[in-house]
Coordinates of C-alpha atoms in Angstrom, one line a residue:
Chain A
M1 CA -14.7 -6.0 9.9
S2 CA -14.7 -7.7 6.6
M3 CA -16.5 -5.7 4.0
I4 CA -18.7 -7.6 1.6
N5 CA -19.6 -5.3 -1.3
Y6 CA -22.5 -7.1 -3.1
A7 CA -22.6 -4.2 -5.7
S8 CA -19.0 -4.5 -6.9
R9 CA -18.9 -8.1 -5.7
E10 CA -15.8 -7.7 -3.6
I11 CA -14.7 -9.1 -0.2
N12 CA -11.8 -7.5 1.7
C13 CA -10.4 -9.0 4.9
K14 CA -7.9 -7.3 7.2
I15 CA -5.2 -9.4 8.8
V16 CA -2.8 -7.7 11.4
Y17 CA 0.6 -8.9 12.3
Y18 CA 1.2 -8.0 16.0
G19 CA 4.1 -8.7 18.4
P20 CA 7.1 -7.2 20.2
G21 CA 9.6 -4.8 18.5
L22 CA 12.2 -6.4 16.2
G23 CA 10.3 -9.7 16.3
G24 CA 10.0 -10.0 12.5
K25 CA 6.6 -8.7 11.6
T26 CA 7.8 -6.5 8.7
T27 CA 10.1 -9.4 7.6
N28 CA 7.1 -11.6 7.2
L29 CA 5.4 -9.1 4.9
E30 CA 8.6 -8.5 2.9
Y31 CA 9.0 -12.2 2.3
I32 CA 5.4 -12.6 1.2
Y33 CA 5.8 -9.6 -1.1
Q34 CA 8.9 -11.2 -2.7
K35 CA 7.4 -14.6 -3.1
V36 CA 3.8 -14.2 -4.2
K37 CA 3.2 -13.6 -7.9
P38 CA 3.5 -9.9 -8.7
N39 CA 0.1 -9.8 -10.4
T40 CA -1.6 -10.9 -7.2
R41 CA -0.2 -8.3 -4.9
G42 CA -0.1 -4.5 -4.6
K43 CA 2.6 -2.2 -3.4
L44 CA 4.2 -2.8 0.0
I45 CA 3.7 0.4 1.8
S46 CA 6.0 1.0 4.8
L47 CA 5.7 3.9 7.1
A48 CA 9.0 3.5 8.9
T49 CA 11.6 5.6 10.6
E50 CA 15.0 6.4 8.9
T51 CA 16.4 3.3 10.8
E52 CA 13.7 1.1 9.2
R53 CA 11.8 0.7 12.4
T54 CA 8.0 0.6 11.8
L55 CA 6.6 4.0 12.8
F56 CA 2.9 3.5 11.9
F57 CA 2.4 0.3 9.8
D58 CA 3.3 -1.7 6.8
F59 CA 0.6 -2.6 4.3
L60 CA 0.4 -5.2 1.6
P61 CA -2.8 -6.1 -0.3
V62 CA -2.9 -9.6 -1.7
D63 CA -5.5 -10.7 -4.2
L64 CA -6.9 -14.2 -4.0
G65 CA -8.7 -13.8 -7.3
T66 CA -12.4 -14.2 -8.0
I67 CA -14.1 -16.9 -5.8
R68 CA -17.7 -17.8 -6.7
G69 CA -18.1 -14.4 -8.3
F70 CA -16.5 -12.4 -5.5
K71 CA -13.2 -10.7 -5.9
T72 CA -11.5 -11.6 -2.6
R73 CA -8.6 -9.8 -1.1
F74 CA -6.5 -9.9 2.1
H75 CA -5.1 -6.7 3.4
L76 CA -2.0 -7.5 5.5
Y77 CA -0.9 -4.9 8.1
T78 CA 1.9 -4.9 10.6
V79 CA 1.9 -2.7 13.7
P80 CA 4.9 -0.9 15.3
G81 CA 6.2 -3.2 18.0
Q82 CA 7.9 -0.7 20.1
V83 CA 6.0 -0.1 23.4
Y84 CA 6.3 3.7 22.8
Y85 CA 4.0 3.5 19.7
N86 CA 0.9 2.1 21.4
A87 CA -1.4 4.9 20.1
S88 CA -0.7 4.1 16.5
R89 CA -0.6 0.3 17.1
K90 CA -4.1 0.4 18.4
L91 CA -5.4 2.3 15.4
I92 CA -4.4 -0.5 13.1
L93 CA -6.4 -3.0 15.0
K94 CA -9.7 -1.2 14.1
G95 CA -11.8 -3.6 12.0
V96 CA -9.4 -6.5 12.2
D97 CA -10.6 -9.9 10.8
G98 CA -7.6 -12.0 11.8
V99 CA -4.5 -11.7 13.9
V100 CA -1.0 -13.2 13.7
F101 CA 1.2 -12.8 16.8
V102 CA 4.8 -12.9 15.7
G103 CA 6.8 -13.8 18.9
D104 CA 10.5 -13.6 19.3
S105 CA 11.8 -17.0 20.4
Q106 CA 15.0 -15.7 22.1
V107 CA 15.1 -16.4 25.8
E108 CA 15.8 -12.7 26.7
R109 CA 12.7 -11.6 24.7
L110 CA 10.2 -13.7 26.7
D111 CA 9.1 -10.7 28.8
A112 CA 8.7 -8.5 25.7
N113 CA 6.5 -11.2 24.1
I114 CA 4.3 -11.5 27.2
E115 CA 4.0 -7.7 27.4
A116 CA 3.0 -7.5 23.7
M117 CA 0.4 -10.3 24.1
H118 CA -1.2 -8.5 27.1
N119 CA -1.1 -5.3 25.0
L120 CA -2.9 -7.1 22.2
Y121 CA -5.7 -8.3 24.5
E122 CA -6.1 -4.8 26.0
N123 CA -6.1 -2.9 22.7
L124 CA -8.7 -5.3 21.2
A125 CA -10.8 -5.1 24.3
E126 CA -11.0 -1.3 23.9
Y127 CA -12.7 -1.9 20.6
G128 CA -15.0 -4.4 22.2
Y129 CA -13.3 -7.4 20.5
D130 CA -12.3 -10.6 22.2
L131 CA -9.2 -12.3 20.8
R132 CA -10.7 -15.7 21.6
Q133 CA -13.5 -14.9 19.1
I134 CA -11.2 -13.7 16.3
P135 CA -9.2 -15.9 13.9
F136 CA -5.8 -16.0 15.6
V137 CA -2.5 -17.8 15.0
I138 CA 1.0 -17.5 16.5
Q139 CA 4.4 -17.7 14.9
Y140 CA 7.4 -18.3 17.0
N141 CA 10.0 -16.6 15.0
K142 CA 13.8 -16.7 14.9
R143 CA 14.0 -20.4 15.5
D144 CA 17.5 -20.5 13.8
L145 CA 19.1 -18.5 16.7
P146 CA 21.1 -20.4 19.4
N147 CA 19.4 -19.0 22.5
V148 CA 15.7 -19.8 21.9
S149 CA 13.1 -20.9 24.4
P150 CA 11.5 -24.3 23.8
V151 CA 8.2 -24.1 22.0
E152 CA 6.5 -25.8 24.9
E153 CA 7.6 -23.0 27.2
L154 CA 6.5 -20.3 24.8
D155 CA 3.1 -22.0 24.4
Q156 CA 2.8 -22.1 28.2
H157 CA 3.3 -18.3 28.5
L158 CA 1.8 -17.1 25.3
N159 CA -0.7 -19.6 24.1
P160 CA -3.0 -20.8 26.9
D161 CA -5.9 -21.4 24.5
R162 CA -3.6 -23.5 22.2
V163 CA -4.4 -21.7 18.9
P164 CA -2.4 -22.9 15.9
S165 CA 1.3 -22.0 16.3
Y166 CA 4.1 -22.3 13.8
E167 CA 7.9 -22.1 14.1
G168 CA 9.4 -19.5 11.9
V169 CA 12.6 -18.1 10.5
A170 CA 11.1 -15.1 8.6
T171 CA 14.4 -14.0 7.1
T172 CA 14.6 -17.2 5.1
G173 CA 10.8 -17.7 4.8
V174 CA 10.5 -20.7 7.1
G175 CA 6.9 -20.8 8.5
V176 CA 5.9 -17.6 6.8
F177 CA 3.4 -19.1 4.4
D178 CA 2.2 -21.7 6.8
T179 CA 1.3 -18.9 9.2
L180 CA -0.4 -16.8 6.6
K181 CA -2.3 -19.8 5.2
A182 CA -3.6 -20.7 8.6
V183 CA -4.9 -17.3 9.5
A184 CA -6.3 -16.7 6.0
K185 CA -8.3 -19.9 6.1
L186 CA -9.6 -19.1 9.6
V187 CA -10.8 -15.7 8.3
I188 CA -12.5 -17.2 5.2
K189 CA -14.2 -19.8 7.4
S190 CA -15.5 -17.0 9.6
L191 CA -17.2 -15.5 6.5
G192 CA -18.9 -18.7 5.3
Chain B
M1 CA -18.2 -13.0 11.9
A2 CA -18.2 -14.7 15.3
P3 CA -19.6 -12.7 18.2
G4 CA -16.9 -10.7 20.0
G5 CA -15.1 -10.0 16.7
A6 CA -15.5 -7.1 14.4
P7 CA -19.0 -6.9 12.8
S8 CA -19.2 -7.3 9.0
W9 CA -21.3 -5.1 6.8
S10 CA -22.5 -5.2 3.3
F11 CA -24.3 -3.2 0.7
G12 CA -26.1 -4.1 -2.5
P13 CA -26.7 -2.5 -5.9
S14 CA -29.4 -0.1 -4.8
D15 CA -27.2 1.3 -2.0
S16 CA -24.4 1.6 -4.5
E17 CA -26.5 3.5 -7.0
R18 CA -27.8 5.9 -4.3
I19 CA -24.2 6.6 -3.1
E20 CA -22.7 7.0 -6.5
E21 CA -25.5 9.5 -7.4
I22 CA -24.6 11.6 -4.4
L23 CA -20.9 11.5 -5.3
S24 CA -21.6 12.3 -9.0
N25 CA -23.6 15.3 -8.0
L26 CA -20.9 16.4 -5.7
L27 CA -18.3 16.3 -8.5
Y28 CA -20.6 18.1 -10.9
E29 CA -21.4 20.9 -8.5
S30 CA -17.9 21.3 -7.1
N31 CA -16.0 20.8 -10.3
A32 CA -13.7 18.4 -8.5
R33 CA -11.9 15.5 -10.2
C34 CA -12.6 12.5 -8.2
A35 CA -14.4 11.3 -5.1
L36 CA -13.5 8.2 -3.1
L37 CA -15.3 6.6 -0.1
V38 CA -13.1 4.7 2.3
D39 CA -14.1 2.9 5.4
R40 CA -12.4 3.6 8.7
T41 CA -10.6 0.3 8.5
G42 CA -8.8 1.3 5.3
Q43 CA -10.9 -0.4 2.7
L44 CA -12.0 1.3 -0.5
V45 CA -15.8 1.3 -0.8
T46 CA -16.3 3.1 -4.1
T47 CA -14.8 5.8 -6.4
V48 CA -16.5 8.1 -8.8
G49 CA -15.0 10.5 -11.4
E50 CA -11.7 10.5 -13.2
Q51 CA -9.9 7.1 -13.4
L52 CA -7.2 6.9 -10.7
N53 CA -3.7 6.3 -11.9
F54 CA -2.4 5.3 -8.5
D55 CA -2.7 2.3 -6.2
S56 CA -6.1 2.8 -4.7
A57 CA -5.7 0.1 -2.1
A58 CA -2.6 1.8 -0.7
F59 CA -4.4 5.2 -1.0
A60 CA -7.4 3.9 1.1
S61 CA -5.2 2.4 3.8
L62 CA -3.2 5.6 4.2
T63 CA -6.4 7.7 4.2
A64 CA -7.8 5.8 7.1
A65 CA -4.5 6.0 8.9
D66 CA -4.3 9.7 8.3
F67 CA -7.8 10.3 9.6
S68 CA -7.3 8.0 12.7
A69 CA -4.0 9.7 13.6
N70 CA -5.7 13.1 13.3
D71 CA -8.5 11.9 15.6
Q72 CA -6.0 11.1 18.2
L73 CA -4.3 14.5 17.8
A74 CA -7.8 16.1 18.2
S75 CA -8.4 14.3 21.5
L76 CA -4.9 15.3 22.7
I77 CA -5.8 19.0 22.3
G78 CA -9.3 18.5 23.9
E79 CA -11.4 18.2 20.7
D80 CA -13.8 15.3 20.1
E81 CA -12.6 15.0 16.6
F82 CA -11.5 16.8 13.4
D83 CA -14.4 16.1 11.1
S84 CA -12.6 17.2 8.1
L85 CA -9.0 17.5 6.8
F86 CA -7.5 19.5 4.0
H87 CA -4.2 18.7 2.3
Q88 CA -2.9 21.3 -0.2
G89 CA -0.5 20.5 -3.0
R90 CA 0.9 22.7 -5.7
N91 CA -1.4 21.3 -8.4
E92 CA -3.6 18.7 -6.7
S93 CA -5.3 19.0 -3.3
M94 CA -7.5 16.7 -1.3
Y95 CA -10.3 17.3 1.2
L96 CA -11.3 14.5 3.6
A97 CA -14.6 14.5 5.6
D98 CA -16.0 12.1 8.1
V99 CA -19.3 10.3 7.2
G100 CA -21.1 9.0 10.2
K101 CA -18.0 8.0 12.0
R102 CA -17.8 4.9 9.8
L103 CA -16.5 6.2 6.5
I104 CA -14.3 8.9 5.0
L105 CA -15.2 10.9 1.9
V106 CA -12.1 12.0 0.0
V107 CA -12.4 14.5 -2.8
L108 CA -9.4 15.2 -5.1
F109 CA -9.4 18.5 -6.9
S110 CA -7.2 20.7 -8.9
Q111 CA -6.9 24.5 -9.6
Q112 CA -10.0 24.2 -11.8
T113 CA -12.1 24.8 -8.6
T114 CA -11.7 26.4 -5.2
L115 CA -11.4 25.1 -1.7
G116 CA -14.4 27.1 -0.6
L117 CA -16.7 25.6 -3.2
V118 CA -15.5 22.1 -2.6
R119 CA -16.0 22.6 1.2
I120 CA -19.6 23.8 0.8
K121 CA -20.6 21.0 -1.6
I122 CA -18.9 18.3 0.5
K123 CA -21.1 19.4 3.5
D124 CA -24.2 18.6 1.4
A125 CA -22.9 15.3 0.2
V126 CA -21.9 14.2 3.7
I127 CA -25.5 14.8 4.9
G128 CA -26.8 12.6 2.0
L129 CA -24.2 9.9 2.5
S130 CA -24.7 9.8 6.3
K131 CA -28.4 9.1 5.7
A132 CA -27.6 6.4 3.1
F133 CA -25.2 4.6 5.4
E134 CA -27.5 4.9 8.4
D135 CA -29.8 2.7 6.4
V136 CA -27.0 0.3 5.4
F137 CA -25.7 -0.1 8.9
G138 CA -29.2 -0.1 10.5
R139 CA -30.1 -3.0 8.2
A140 CA -26.8 -4.8 9.0
Q141 CA -27.8 -4.9 12.6
E142 CA -31.3 -6.1 11.9
E143 CA -30.7 -8.9 9.5
E144 CA -28.0 -11.0 8.1
G145 CA -26.8 -9.9 4.6
P146 CA -27.1 -12.2 1.6
V147 CA -25.3 -15.4 2.1
L148 CA -22.2 -16.3 0.2
E149 CA -22.7 -19.0 -2.3
R150 CA -22.2 -22.5 -1.1
G151 CA -18.7 -23.8 -1.8
F152 CA -17.1 -20.4 -1.4
V153 CA -15.1 -21.4 1.6
D154 CA -13.8 -24.6 0.0
E155 CA -12.8 -22.8 -3.2
A156 CA -11.2 -20.0 -1.3
E157 CA -9.2 -22.4 0.8
D158 CA -7.9 -24.1 -2.4
E159 CA -6.9 -20.7 -3.8
I160 CA -5.1 -19.9 -0.5
D161 CA -3.1 -23.1 -0.9
R162 CA -2.2 -22.2 -4.5
L163 CA -1.3 -18.6 -3.9
F164 CA 0.6 -18.8 -0.6
R165 CA 3.5 -21.1 -1.4
E166 CA 7.2 -20.8 -2.3

């Protein structure tokens, strides 16, 4: 639910990083936080457990500047990936404008990816949203590891509609900005 | 927004004046420091009162999360919702109230006033705000909001390319 405030001339868009536990959602946000100019981003808020597993969400606001008179911002959120935290995961999807699914490319995580994707569809449906109608991209993360599934196989299981997908190594930043740019542009197009 | 996605909403200067007047009255009558309106998705709609010296975007996202988590707790114990929350600090406290299930009114106050007074005055403000936002959301369903200027998408895409790079 992008909010366009014609009084203060602001547009805020919400982008949610979704996916299985330990897939690299928080690492994506941390990389973005480190690399964008400090004056264009706010604080990175992480509600995490003592072992740095996301408990509720991470949040990073990024300011695109003033476009045609409108101060335009993206609010980036991650959800907790662990199956156990579904109640809080669903809350973060409320009012989402764009979704990034961060998949874990390792062969043994295929089932976890599939389960997380089903969960994404289900949680969106409970708000009356249809993922096929929302700006959506996929990142296949951890491509640097030795035991990864081929992208074609991942596409077959996770990407039947062939939305844009990117190979990533979030720890070193590979694919992180490509993914973000793609979803951000889709969200902007949906406003225009 | 495409059908099937989340609906957008917008409000203009006259809505803004009406809302800020309600919030200003609330602060005057309750002697509270500051009032913020946050939507349920975590976006700050407006603030009135003392200048905030904290990250308001982070504050808004945490407020929405706080309220949503408490809604879930309410349903677990058989309540429909908690329509207000109160967080007490040593010097500063905050009171949060639901506005028409779409927004959250947050009032920050110090020991210059009392919880009882803030609570009473917030109730009046919530009634006024609910009415104002019924009009905003009613209008959003009836008609498209003002259209973004031509060229907005192209310019935003260029900015995205400039900002999101190594």
